Tab-separated table of C-alpha atoms in Angstrom:
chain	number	residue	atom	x	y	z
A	1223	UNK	CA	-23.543	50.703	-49.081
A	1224	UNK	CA	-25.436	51.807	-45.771
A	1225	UNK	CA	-23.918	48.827	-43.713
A	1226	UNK	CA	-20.326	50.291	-45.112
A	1227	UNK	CA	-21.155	53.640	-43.957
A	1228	UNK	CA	-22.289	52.569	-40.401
A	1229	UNK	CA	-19.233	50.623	-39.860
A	1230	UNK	CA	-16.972	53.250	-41.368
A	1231	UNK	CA	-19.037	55.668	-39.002
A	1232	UNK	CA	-18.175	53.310	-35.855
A	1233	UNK	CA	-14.443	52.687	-36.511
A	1234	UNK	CA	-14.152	56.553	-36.611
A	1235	UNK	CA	-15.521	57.341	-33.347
A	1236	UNK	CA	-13.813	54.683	-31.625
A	1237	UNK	CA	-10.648	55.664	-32.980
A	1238	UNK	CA	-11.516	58.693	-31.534
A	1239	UNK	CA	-12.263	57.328	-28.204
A	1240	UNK	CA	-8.928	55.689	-28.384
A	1241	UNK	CA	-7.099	59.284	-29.064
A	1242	UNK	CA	-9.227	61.101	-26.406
A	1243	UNK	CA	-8.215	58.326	-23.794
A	1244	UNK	CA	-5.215	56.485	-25.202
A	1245	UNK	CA	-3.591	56.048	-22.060
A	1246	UNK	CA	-6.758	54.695	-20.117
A	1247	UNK	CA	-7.208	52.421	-23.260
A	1248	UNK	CA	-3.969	50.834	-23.662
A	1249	UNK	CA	-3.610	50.472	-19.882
A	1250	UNK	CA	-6.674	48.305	-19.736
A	1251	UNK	CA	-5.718	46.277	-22.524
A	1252	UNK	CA	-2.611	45.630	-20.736
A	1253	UNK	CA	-4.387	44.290	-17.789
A	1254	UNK	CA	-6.865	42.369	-19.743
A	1255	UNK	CA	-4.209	39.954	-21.511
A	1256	UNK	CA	-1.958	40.018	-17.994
A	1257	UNK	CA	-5.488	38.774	-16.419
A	1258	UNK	CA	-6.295	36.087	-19.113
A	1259	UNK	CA	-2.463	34.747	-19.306
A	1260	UNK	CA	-2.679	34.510	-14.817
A	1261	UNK	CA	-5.798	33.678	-14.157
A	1262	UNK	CA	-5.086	30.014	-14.132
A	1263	UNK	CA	-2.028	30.637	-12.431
A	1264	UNK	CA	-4.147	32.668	-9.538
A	1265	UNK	CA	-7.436	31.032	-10.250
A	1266	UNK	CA	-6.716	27.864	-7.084
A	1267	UNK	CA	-5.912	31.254	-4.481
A	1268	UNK	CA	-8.766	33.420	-5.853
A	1269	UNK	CA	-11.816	30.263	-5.890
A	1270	UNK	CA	-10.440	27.375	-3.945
A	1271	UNK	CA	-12.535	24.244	-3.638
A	1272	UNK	CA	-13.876	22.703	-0.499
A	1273	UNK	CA	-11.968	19.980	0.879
A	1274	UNK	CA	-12.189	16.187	-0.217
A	1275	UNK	CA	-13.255	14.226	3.104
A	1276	UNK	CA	-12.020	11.001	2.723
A	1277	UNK	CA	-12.270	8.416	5.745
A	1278	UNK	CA	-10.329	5.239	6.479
A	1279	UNK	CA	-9.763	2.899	9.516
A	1280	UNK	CA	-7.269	2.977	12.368
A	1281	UNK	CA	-5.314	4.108	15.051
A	1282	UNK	CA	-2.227	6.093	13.855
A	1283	UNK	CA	0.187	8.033	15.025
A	1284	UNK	CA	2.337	10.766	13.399
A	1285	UNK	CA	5.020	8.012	12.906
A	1286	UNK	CA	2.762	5.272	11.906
A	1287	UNK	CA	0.111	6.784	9.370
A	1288	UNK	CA	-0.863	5.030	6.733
A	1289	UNK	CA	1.427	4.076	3.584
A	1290	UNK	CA	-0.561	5.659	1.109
A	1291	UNK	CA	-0.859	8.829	2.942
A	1292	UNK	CA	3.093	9.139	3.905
A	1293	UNK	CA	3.647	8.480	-0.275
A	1294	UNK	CA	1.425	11.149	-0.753
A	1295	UNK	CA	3.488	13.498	1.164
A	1296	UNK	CA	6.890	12.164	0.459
A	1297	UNK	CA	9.261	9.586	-1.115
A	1298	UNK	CA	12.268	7.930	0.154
A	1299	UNK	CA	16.359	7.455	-0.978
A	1300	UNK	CA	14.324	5.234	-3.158
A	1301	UNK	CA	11.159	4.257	-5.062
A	1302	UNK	CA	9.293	1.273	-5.918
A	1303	UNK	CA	7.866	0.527	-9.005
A	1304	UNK	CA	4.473	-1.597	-9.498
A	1305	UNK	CA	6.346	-4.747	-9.312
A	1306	UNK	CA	8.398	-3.621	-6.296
A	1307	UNK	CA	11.447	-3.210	-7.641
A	1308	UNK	CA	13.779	-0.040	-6.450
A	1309	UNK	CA	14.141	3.100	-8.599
A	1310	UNK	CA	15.720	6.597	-7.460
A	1311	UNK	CA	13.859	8.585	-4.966
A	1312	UNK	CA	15.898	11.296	-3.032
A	1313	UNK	CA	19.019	9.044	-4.398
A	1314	UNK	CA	20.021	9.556	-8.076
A	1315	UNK	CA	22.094	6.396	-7.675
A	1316	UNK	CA	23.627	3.819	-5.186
A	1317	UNK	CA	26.277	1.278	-4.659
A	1318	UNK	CA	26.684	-1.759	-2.954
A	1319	UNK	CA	30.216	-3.484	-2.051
A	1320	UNK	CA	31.745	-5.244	0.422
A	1321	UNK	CA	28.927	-8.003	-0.376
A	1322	UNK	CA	26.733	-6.195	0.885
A	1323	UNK	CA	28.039	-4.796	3.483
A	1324	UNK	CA	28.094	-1.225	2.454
A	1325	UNK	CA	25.875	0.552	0.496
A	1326	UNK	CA	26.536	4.405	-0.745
A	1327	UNK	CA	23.690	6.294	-1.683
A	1328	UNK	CA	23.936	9.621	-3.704
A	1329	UNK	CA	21.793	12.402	-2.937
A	1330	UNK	CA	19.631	14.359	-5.873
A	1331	UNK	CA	21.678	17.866	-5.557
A	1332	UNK	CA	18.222	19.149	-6.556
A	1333	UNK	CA	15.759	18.317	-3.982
A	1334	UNK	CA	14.142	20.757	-1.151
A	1335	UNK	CA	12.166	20.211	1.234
A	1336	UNK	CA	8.530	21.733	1.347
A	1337	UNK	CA	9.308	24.005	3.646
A	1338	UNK	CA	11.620	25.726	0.941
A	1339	UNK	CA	15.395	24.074	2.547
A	1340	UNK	CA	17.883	21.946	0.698
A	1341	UNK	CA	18.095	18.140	1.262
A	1342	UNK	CA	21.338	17.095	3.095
A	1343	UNK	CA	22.762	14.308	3.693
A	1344	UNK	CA	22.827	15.184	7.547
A	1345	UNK	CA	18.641	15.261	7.617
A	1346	UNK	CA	18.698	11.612	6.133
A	1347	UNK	CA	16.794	10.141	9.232
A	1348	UNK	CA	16.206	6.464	9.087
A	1349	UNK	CA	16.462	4.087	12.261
A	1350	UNK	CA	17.907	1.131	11.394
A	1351	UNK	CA	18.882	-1.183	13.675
A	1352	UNK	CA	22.384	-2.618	13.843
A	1353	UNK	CA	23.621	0.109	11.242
A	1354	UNK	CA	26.141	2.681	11.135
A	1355	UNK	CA	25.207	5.525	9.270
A	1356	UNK	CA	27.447	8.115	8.276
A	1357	UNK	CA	27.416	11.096	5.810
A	1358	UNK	CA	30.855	11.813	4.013
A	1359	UNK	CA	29.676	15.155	2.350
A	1360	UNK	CA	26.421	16.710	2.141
A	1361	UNK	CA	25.217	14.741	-0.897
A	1362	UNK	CA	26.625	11.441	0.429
A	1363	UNK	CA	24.651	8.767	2.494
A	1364	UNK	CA	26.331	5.626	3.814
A	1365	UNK	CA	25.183	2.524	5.736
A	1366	UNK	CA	27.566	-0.029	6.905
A	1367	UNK	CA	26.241	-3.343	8.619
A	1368	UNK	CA	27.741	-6.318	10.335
A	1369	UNK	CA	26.452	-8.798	7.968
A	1370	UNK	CA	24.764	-8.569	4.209
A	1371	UNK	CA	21.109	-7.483	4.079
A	1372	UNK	CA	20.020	-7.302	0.598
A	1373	UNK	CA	16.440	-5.682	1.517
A	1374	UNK	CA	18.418	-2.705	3.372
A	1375	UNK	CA	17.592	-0.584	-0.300
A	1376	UNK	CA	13.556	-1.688	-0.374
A	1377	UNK	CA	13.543	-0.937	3.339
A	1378	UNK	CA	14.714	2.880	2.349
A	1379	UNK	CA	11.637	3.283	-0.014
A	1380	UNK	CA	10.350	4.562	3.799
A	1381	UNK	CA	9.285	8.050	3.108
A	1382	UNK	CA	11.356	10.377	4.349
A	1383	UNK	CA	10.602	13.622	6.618
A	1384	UNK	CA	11.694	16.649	8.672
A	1385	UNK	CA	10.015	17.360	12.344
A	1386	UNK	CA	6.015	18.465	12.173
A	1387	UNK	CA	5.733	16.136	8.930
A	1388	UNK	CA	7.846	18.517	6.686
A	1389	UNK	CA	8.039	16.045	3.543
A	1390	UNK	CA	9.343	15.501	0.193
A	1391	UNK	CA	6.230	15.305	-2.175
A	1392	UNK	CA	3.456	17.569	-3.869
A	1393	UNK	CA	1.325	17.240	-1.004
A	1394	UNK	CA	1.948	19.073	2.361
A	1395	UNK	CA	-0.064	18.887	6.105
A	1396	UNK	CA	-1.516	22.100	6.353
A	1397	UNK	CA	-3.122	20.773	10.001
A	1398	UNK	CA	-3.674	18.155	12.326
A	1399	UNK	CA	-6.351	17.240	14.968
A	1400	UNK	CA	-5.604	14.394	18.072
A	1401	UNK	CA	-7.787	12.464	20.179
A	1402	UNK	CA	-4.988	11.843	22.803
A	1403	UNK	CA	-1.888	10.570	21.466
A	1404	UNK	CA	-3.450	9.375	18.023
A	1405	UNK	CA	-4.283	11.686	14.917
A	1406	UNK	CA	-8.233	11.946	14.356
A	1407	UNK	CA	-8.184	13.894	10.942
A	1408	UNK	CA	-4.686	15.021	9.112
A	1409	UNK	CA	-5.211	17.843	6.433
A	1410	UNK	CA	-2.991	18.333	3.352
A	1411	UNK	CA	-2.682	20.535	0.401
A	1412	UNK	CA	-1.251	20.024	-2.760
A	1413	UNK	CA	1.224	23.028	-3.478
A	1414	UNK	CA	0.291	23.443	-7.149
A	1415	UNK	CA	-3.379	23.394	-6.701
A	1416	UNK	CA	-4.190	24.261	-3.764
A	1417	UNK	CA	-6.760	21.566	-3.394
A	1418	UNK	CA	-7.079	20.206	0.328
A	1419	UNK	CA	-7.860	16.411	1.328
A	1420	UNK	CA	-9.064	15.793	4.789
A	1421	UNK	CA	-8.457	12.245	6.278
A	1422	UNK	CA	-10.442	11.211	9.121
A	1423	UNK	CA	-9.857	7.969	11.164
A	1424	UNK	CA	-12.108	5.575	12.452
A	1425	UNK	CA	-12.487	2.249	15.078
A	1426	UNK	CA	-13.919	0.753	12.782
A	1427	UNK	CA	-15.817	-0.192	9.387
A	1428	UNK	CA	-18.741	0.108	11.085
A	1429	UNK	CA	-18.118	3.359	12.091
A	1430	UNK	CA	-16.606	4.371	8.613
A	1431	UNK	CA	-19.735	3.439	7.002
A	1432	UNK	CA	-22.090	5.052	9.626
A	1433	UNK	CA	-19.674	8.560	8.991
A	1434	UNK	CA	-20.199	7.995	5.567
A	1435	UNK	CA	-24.232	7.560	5.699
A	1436	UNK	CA	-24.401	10.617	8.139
A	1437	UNK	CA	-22.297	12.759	5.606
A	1438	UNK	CA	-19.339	14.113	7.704
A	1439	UNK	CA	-17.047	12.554	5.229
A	1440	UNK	CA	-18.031	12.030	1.515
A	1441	UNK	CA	-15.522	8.776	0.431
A	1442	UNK	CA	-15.066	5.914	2.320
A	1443	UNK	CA	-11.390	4.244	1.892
A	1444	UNK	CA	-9.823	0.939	2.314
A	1445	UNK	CA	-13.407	-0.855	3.117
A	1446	UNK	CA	-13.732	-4.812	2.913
A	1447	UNK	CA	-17.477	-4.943	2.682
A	1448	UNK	CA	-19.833	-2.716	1.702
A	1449	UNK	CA	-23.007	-3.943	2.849
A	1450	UNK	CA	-26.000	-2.681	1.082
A	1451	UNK	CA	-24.303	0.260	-0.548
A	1452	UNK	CA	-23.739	-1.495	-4.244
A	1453	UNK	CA	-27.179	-1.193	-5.120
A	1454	UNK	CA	-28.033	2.619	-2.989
A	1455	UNK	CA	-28.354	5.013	-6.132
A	1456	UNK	CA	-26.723	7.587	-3.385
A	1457	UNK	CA	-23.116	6.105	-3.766
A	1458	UNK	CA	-20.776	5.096	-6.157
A	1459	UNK	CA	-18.402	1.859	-5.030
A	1460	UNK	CA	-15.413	1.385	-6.461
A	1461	UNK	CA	-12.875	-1.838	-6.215
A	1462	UNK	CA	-9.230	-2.560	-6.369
A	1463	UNK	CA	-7.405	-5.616	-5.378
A	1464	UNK	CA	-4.609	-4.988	-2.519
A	1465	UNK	CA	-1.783	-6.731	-3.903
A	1466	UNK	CA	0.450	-6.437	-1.085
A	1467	UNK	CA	-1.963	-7.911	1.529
A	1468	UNK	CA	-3.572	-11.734	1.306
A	1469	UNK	CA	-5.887	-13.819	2.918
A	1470	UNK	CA	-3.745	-16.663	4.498
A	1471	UNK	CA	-4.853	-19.940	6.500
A	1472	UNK	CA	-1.911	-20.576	9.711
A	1473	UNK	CA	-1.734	-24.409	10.192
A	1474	UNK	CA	-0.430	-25.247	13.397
A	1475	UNK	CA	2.451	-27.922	12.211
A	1476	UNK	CA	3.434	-28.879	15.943
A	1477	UNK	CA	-0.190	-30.245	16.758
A	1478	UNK	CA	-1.901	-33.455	15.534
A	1479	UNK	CA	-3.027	-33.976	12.871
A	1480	UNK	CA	-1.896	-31.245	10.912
A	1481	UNK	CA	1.834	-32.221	11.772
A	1482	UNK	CA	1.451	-34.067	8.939
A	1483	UNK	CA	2.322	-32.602	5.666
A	1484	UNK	CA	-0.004	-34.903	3.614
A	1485	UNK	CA	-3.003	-33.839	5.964
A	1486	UNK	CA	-2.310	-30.076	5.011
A	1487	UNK	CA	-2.084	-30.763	1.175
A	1488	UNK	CA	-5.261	-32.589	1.506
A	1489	UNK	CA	-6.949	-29.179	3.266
A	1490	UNK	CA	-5.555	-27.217	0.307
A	1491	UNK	CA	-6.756	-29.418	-2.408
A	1492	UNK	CA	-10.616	-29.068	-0.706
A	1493	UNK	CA	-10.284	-26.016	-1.270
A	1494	UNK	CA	-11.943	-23.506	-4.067
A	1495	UNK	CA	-10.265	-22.390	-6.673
A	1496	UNK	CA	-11.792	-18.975	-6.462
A	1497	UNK	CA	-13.057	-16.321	-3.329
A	1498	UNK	CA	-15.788	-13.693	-3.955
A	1499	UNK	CA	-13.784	-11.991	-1.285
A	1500	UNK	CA	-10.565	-11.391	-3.501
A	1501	UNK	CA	-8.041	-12.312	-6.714
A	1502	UNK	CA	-6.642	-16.119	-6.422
A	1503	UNK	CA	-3.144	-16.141	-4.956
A	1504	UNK	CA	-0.724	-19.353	-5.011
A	1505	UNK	CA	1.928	-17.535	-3.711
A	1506	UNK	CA	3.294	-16.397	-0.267
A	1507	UNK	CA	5.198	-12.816	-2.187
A	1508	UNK	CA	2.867	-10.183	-3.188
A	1509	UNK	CA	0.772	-9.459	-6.202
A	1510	UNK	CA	3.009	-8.661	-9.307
A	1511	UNK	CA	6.277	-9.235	-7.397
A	1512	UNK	CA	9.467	-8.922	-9.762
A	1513	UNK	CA	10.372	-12.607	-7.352
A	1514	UNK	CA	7.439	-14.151	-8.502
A	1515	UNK	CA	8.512	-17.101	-11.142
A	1516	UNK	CA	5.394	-19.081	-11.085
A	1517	UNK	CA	7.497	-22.299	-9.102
A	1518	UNK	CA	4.742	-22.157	-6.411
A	1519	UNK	CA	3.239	-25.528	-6.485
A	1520	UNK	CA	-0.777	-25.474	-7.194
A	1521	UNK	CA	-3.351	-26.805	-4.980
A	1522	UNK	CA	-6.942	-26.618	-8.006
A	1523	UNK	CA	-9.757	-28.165	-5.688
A	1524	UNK	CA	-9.733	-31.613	-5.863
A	1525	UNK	CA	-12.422	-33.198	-3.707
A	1526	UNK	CA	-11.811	-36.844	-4.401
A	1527	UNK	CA	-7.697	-36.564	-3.309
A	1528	UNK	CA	-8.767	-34.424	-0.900
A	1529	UNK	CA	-10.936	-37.093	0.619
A	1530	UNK	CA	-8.672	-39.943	0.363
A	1531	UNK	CA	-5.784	-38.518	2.161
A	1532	UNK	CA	-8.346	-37.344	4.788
A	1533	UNK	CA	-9.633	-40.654	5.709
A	1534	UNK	CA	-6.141	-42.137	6.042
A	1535	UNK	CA	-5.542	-39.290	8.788
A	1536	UNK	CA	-9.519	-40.164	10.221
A	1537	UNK	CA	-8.867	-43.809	10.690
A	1538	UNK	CA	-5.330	-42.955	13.089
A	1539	UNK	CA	-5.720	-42.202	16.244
A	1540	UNK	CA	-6.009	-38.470	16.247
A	1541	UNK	CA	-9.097	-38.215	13.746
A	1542	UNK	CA	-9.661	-35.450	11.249
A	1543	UNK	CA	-11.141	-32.705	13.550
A	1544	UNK	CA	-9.613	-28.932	13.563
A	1545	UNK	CA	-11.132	-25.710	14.391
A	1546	UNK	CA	-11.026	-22.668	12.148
A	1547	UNK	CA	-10.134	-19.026	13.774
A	1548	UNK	CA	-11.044	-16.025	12.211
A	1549	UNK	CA	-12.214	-12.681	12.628
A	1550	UNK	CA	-15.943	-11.513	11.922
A	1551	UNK	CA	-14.233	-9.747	8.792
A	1552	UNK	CA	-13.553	-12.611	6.836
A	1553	UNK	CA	-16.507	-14.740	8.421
A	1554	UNK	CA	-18.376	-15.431	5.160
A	1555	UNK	CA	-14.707	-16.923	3.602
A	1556	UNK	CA	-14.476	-18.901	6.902
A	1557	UNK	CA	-17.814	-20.592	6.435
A	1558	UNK	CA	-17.028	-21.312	2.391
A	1559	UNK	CA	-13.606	-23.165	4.031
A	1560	UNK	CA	-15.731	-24.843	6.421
A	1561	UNK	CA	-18.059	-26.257	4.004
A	1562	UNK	CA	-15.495	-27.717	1.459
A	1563	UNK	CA	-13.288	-29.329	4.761
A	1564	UNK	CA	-16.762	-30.502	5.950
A	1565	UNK	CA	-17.484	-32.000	2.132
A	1566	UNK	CA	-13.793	-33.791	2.277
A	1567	UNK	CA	-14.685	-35.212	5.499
A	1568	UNK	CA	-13.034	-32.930	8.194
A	1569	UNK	CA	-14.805	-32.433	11.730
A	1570	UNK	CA	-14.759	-28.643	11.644
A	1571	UNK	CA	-15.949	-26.048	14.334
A	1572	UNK	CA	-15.349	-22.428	13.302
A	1573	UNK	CA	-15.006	-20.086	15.988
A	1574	UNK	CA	-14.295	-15.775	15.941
A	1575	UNK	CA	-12.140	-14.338	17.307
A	1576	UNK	CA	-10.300	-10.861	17.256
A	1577	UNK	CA	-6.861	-12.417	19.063
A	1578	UNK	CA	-4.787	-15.367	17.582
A	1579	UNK	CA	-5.458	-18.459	20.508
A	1580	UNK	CA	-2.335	-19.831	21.930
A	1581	UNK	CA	-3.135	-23.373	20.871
A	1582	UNK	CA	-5.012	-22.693	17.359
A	1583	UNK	CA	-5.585	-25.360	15.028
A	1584	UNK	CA	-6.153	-23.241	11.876
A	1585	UNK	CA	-6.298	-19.590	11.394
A	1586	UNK	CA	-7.572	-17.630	8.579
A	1587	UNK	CA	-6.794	-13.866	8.506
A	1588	UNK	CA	-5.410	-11.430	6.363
A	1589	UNK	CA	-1.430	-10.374	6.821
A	1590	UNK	CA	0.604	-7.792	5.259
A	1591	UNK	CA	3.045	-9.013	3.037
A	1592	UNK	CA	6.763	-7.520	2.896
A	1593	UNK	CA	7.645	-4.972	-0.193
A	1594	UNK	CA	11.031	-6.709	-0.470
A	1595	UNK	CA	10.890	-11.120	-1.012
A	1596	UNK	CA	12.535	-11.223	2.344
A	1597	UNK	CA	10.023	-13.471	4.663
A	1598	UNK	CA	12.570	-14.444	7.410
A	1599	UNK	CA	10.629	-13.211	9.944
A	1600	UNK	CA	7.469	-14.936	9.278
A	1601	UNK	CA	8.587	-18.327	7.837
A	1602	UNK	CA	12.074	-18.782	9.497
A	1603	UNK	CA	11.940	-21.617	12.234
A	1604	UNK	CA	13.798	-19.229	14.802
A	1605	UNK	CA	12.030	-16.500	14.655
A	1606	UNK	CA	8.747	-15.272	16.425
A	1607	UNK	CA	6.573	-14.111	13.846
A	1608	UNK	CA	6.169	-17.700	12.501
A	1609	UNK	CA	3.097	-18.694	13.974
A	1610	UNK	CA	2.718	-21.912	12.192
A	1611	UNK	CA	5.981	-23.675	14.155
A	1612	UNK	CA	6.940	-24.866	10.584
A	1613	UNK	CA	10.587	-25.981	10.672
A	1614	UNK	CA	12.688	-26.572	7.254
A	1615	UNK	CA	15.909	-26.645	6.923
A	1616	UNK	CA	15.794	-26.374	3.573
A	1617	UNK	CA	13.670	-23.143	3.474
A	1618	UNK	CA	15.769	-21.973	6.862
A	1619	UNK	CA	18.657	-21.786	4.414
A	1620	UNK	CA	17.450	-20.268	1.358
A	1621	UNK	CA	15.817	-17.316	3.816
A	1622	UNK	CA	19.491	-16.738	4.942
A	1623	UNK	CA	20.840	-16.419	1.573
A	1624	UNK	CA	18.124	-14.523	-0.082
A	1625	UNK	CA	18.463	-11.907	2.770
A	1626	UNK	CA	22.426	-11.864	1.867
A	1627	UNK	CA	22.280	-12.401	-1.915
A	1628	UNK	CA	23.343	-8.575	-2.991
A	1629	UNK	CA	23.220	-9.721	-6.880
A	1630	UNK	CA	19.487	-10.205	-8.491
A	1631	UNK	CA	19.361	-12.948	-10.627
A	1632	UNK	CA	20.939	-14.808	-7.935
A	1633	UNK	CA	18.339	-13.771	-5.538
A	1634	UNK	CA	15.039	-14.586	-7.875
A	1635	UNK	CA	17.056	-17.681	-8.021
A	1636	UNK	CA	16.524	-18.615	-4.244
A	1637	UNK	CA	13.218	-17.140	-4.277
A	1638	UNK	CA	12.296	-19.396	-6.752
A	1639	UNK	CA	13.099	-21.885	-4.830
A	1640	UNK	CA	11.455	-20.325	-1.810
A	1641	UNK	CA	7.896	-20.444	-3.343
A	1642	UNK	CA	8.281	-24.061	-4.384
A	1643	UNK	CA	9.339	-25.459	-0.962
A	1644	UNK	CA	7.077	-23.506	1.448
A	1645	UNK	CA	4.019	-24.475	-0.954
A	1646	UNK	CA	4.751	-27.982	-1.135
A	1647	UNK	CA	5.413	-28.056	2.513
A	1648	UNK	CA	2.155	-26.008	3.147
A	1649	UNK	CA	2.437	-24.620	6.610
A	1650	UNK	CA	-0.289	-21.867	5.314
A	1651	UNK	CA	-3.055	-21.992	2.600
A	1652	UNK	CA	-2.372	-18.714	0.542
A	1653	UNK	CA	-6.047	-18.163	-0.925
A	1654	UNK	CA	-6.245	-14.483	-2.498
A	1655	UNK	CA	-5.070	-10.930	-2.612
A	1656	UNK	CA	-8.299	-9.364	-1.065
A	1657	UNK	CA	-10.678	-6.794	-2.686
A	1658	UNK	CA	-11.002	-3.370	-0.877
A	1659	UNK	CA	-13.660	-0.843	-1.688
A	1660	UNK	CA	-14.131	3.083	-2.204
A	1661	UNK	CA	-17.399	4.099	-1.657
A	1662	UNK	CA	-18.105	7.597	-2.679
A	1663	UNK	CA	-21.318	9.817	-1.519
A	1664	UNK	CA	-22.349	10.435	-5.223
A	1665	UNK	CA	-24.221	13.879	-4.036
């Protein structure tokens, strides 16, 4: 009865409060739910976090920075999916005729820029070489070429942006520092949150690491060792497999004795199955690739064939002796090839070196490998980029007509028969899609 009494007692003389000071009350009630209802809304102005420091290696430019960062800040006429293939971007939709000699792509009516302006047709910016562009209203692209080029859609999966770095995406440059012509830390902001990442950009791994350790950034990106940092309680390392990069061995086909095809089979088959540095690869496409059909031909080690075909090459004239190039980066992976050639009975010197040699016997190194199945310019026997000399005319002609091949059952078709005749013909040893490593300070 008491308790009822005090509470009666305290509901009276707060209504009374509220009838001596109504307006006072009602307007701070008012704010109270406004505040509650914005605060997350307001919350990334009002307390923003510090930035995320994030370093990586390289020289770049403000036209050549790094994939991952450009995707961050914008997207192209089109996307690509995990395995590669094209979805819309800043296109809603696109058509090919003439067999491939025209393609029309049409614009997303909704897009703006981040600086707040419509997308047009006449900012669509790409440099293509050896095609006409033209624009035949402001949410029309079209690209006309002299011959077909089926990769002409992956190639537009090339972020697009306005002058200063004006993109697409949910992340923006807020600022930029240079050390001459190249970029020495880019800043950017995502526009919901508010949250700022700082790149910085190093020589070298070396460097990276020693940044890292000194604490003027806190992650460490795109690193292929680690050193002793696994088992340092003061960092967290973190792996992922770079499915659109691989560690490749170059044979030199024009030089003795790895002219001869069998010679290069028998190098494969000494080979392990497995690298500690990456994920097995047995084809020349990347990772995943919607063009991978599993025709590659395998090389699993075996020793005994290996060592057969070697001592047929041994007793010729020109012996079984090669050097292996590489870089001081994959020098541990150089010495497990060396090993298993030296077990099969090869005469192997391995040298480093940061520069391909003009006469190399074998070189191990790590390439990018193209988005789109297109490899004419590294396997084509007219073209510079292949370093190997190979010459097919078989594989000469299936790189011609999986460039010009509009229709994509047709194309997985000839790349099909792409992976099967460059692996039997083994002009490179494709070993594995390479680890890389995030190290994180973890205080």
């Amino acid at each position: 009865m008491k308790l009822f009494k005090k509470i009666h007692l305290w509901i009276m003389l707060l209504w009374g409060y509220i009838q001596n000071n109504r307006r006072a009350f009602f307007l701070g009630l008012i704010v109270s739910i406004a505040f509650i209802f914005l605060l997350p809304k307001v919350s990334p102005f009002l307390f923003k976090s510090q930035p995320e420091s994030i370093g990586m290696v390289g020289n770049y430019t403000f036209s050549t920075l790094p994939r991952p960062i450009q995707d961050e800040l914008s997207f192209g006429l089109v996307k690509l999916l995990p395995d590669y293939s094209a979805t819309t971007g800043a296109a809603l939709s696109w058509t090919a005729t003439d067999s491939g000699k025209i393609f029309i792509f049409n614009l997303n009516p909704n897009l703006t820029w981040q600086d707040g302006t419509k997308l047009t047709s006449d900012q669509i910016n790409y440099n293509l070489k050896g095609v006409e562009i033209s624009r035949p209203d402001a949410q029309t692209v079209k690209f006309v070429l002299k011959e077909p080029f089926a990769p002409l859609v992956t190639l537009l999966s090339q972020p697009l942006f306005k002058n200063g770095l004006v993109g697409l995406g949910k992340n923006r440059v807020t600022s930029v520092q240079l050390n001459g012509r190249f970029l020495s830390a880019i800043t950017i902001e995502n526009v919901a949150t508010k949250h700022d990442k700082v790149y910085k950009f190093f020589a070298s791994e070396k460097d990276l690491i020693t940044a890292l350790r000194l604490g003027s950034i806190r992650k460490a990106k795109g690193l292929h060792e680690v050193q002793n940092l696994e088992t340092d309680p003061s960092y967290r390392v973190d792996s992922t497999i770079a499915g659109n990069s691989e560690a490749v061995i170059f044979f030199n086909t024009v030089k003795q004795p790895l002219e001869d095809k069998a010679f290069r089979q028998a190098l494969v088959y000494a080979l392990p199955d497995t690298f500690a540095g990456g994920e097995t690869a047995e084809s020349p496409l990347p990772k995943g690739h919607w063009a991978q059909t599993g025709s590659a031909k395998k090389y699993s080690q075996n020793l005994n064939l290996a060592k057969s075909s070697i001592q047929k090459i041994a007793s010729g004239s020109a012996g079984a002796k090669i050097v292996l190039t590489t870089s001081q980066e994959l020098s541990k992976e150089a010495e497990v090839i060396a090993s298993a050639w030296k077990t099969a009975g090869v005469d192997i010197q391995v040298q480093e070196s940061d520069v391909l040699p003009l006469n190399f016997d074998a070189y191990l190194t790590l390439i990018d490998l193209p988005d789109d199945p297109d490899q004419y310019a590294l396997w084509h026997s007219t073209q510079t980029g292949n370093l190997t000399g190979y010459k097919s005319f078989k594989v000469d002609k299936l790189l011609e007509e999986g460039r010009q091949t509009i229709d994509h059952d047709a194309r997985l078709e000839t790349y099909s028969a792409f992976e099967k005749a460059i692996t039997e013909d083994v002009p490179a040893a494709f070993l594995f899609y390479p680890k890389v490593y995030t190290v994180t300070r973890a205080h």
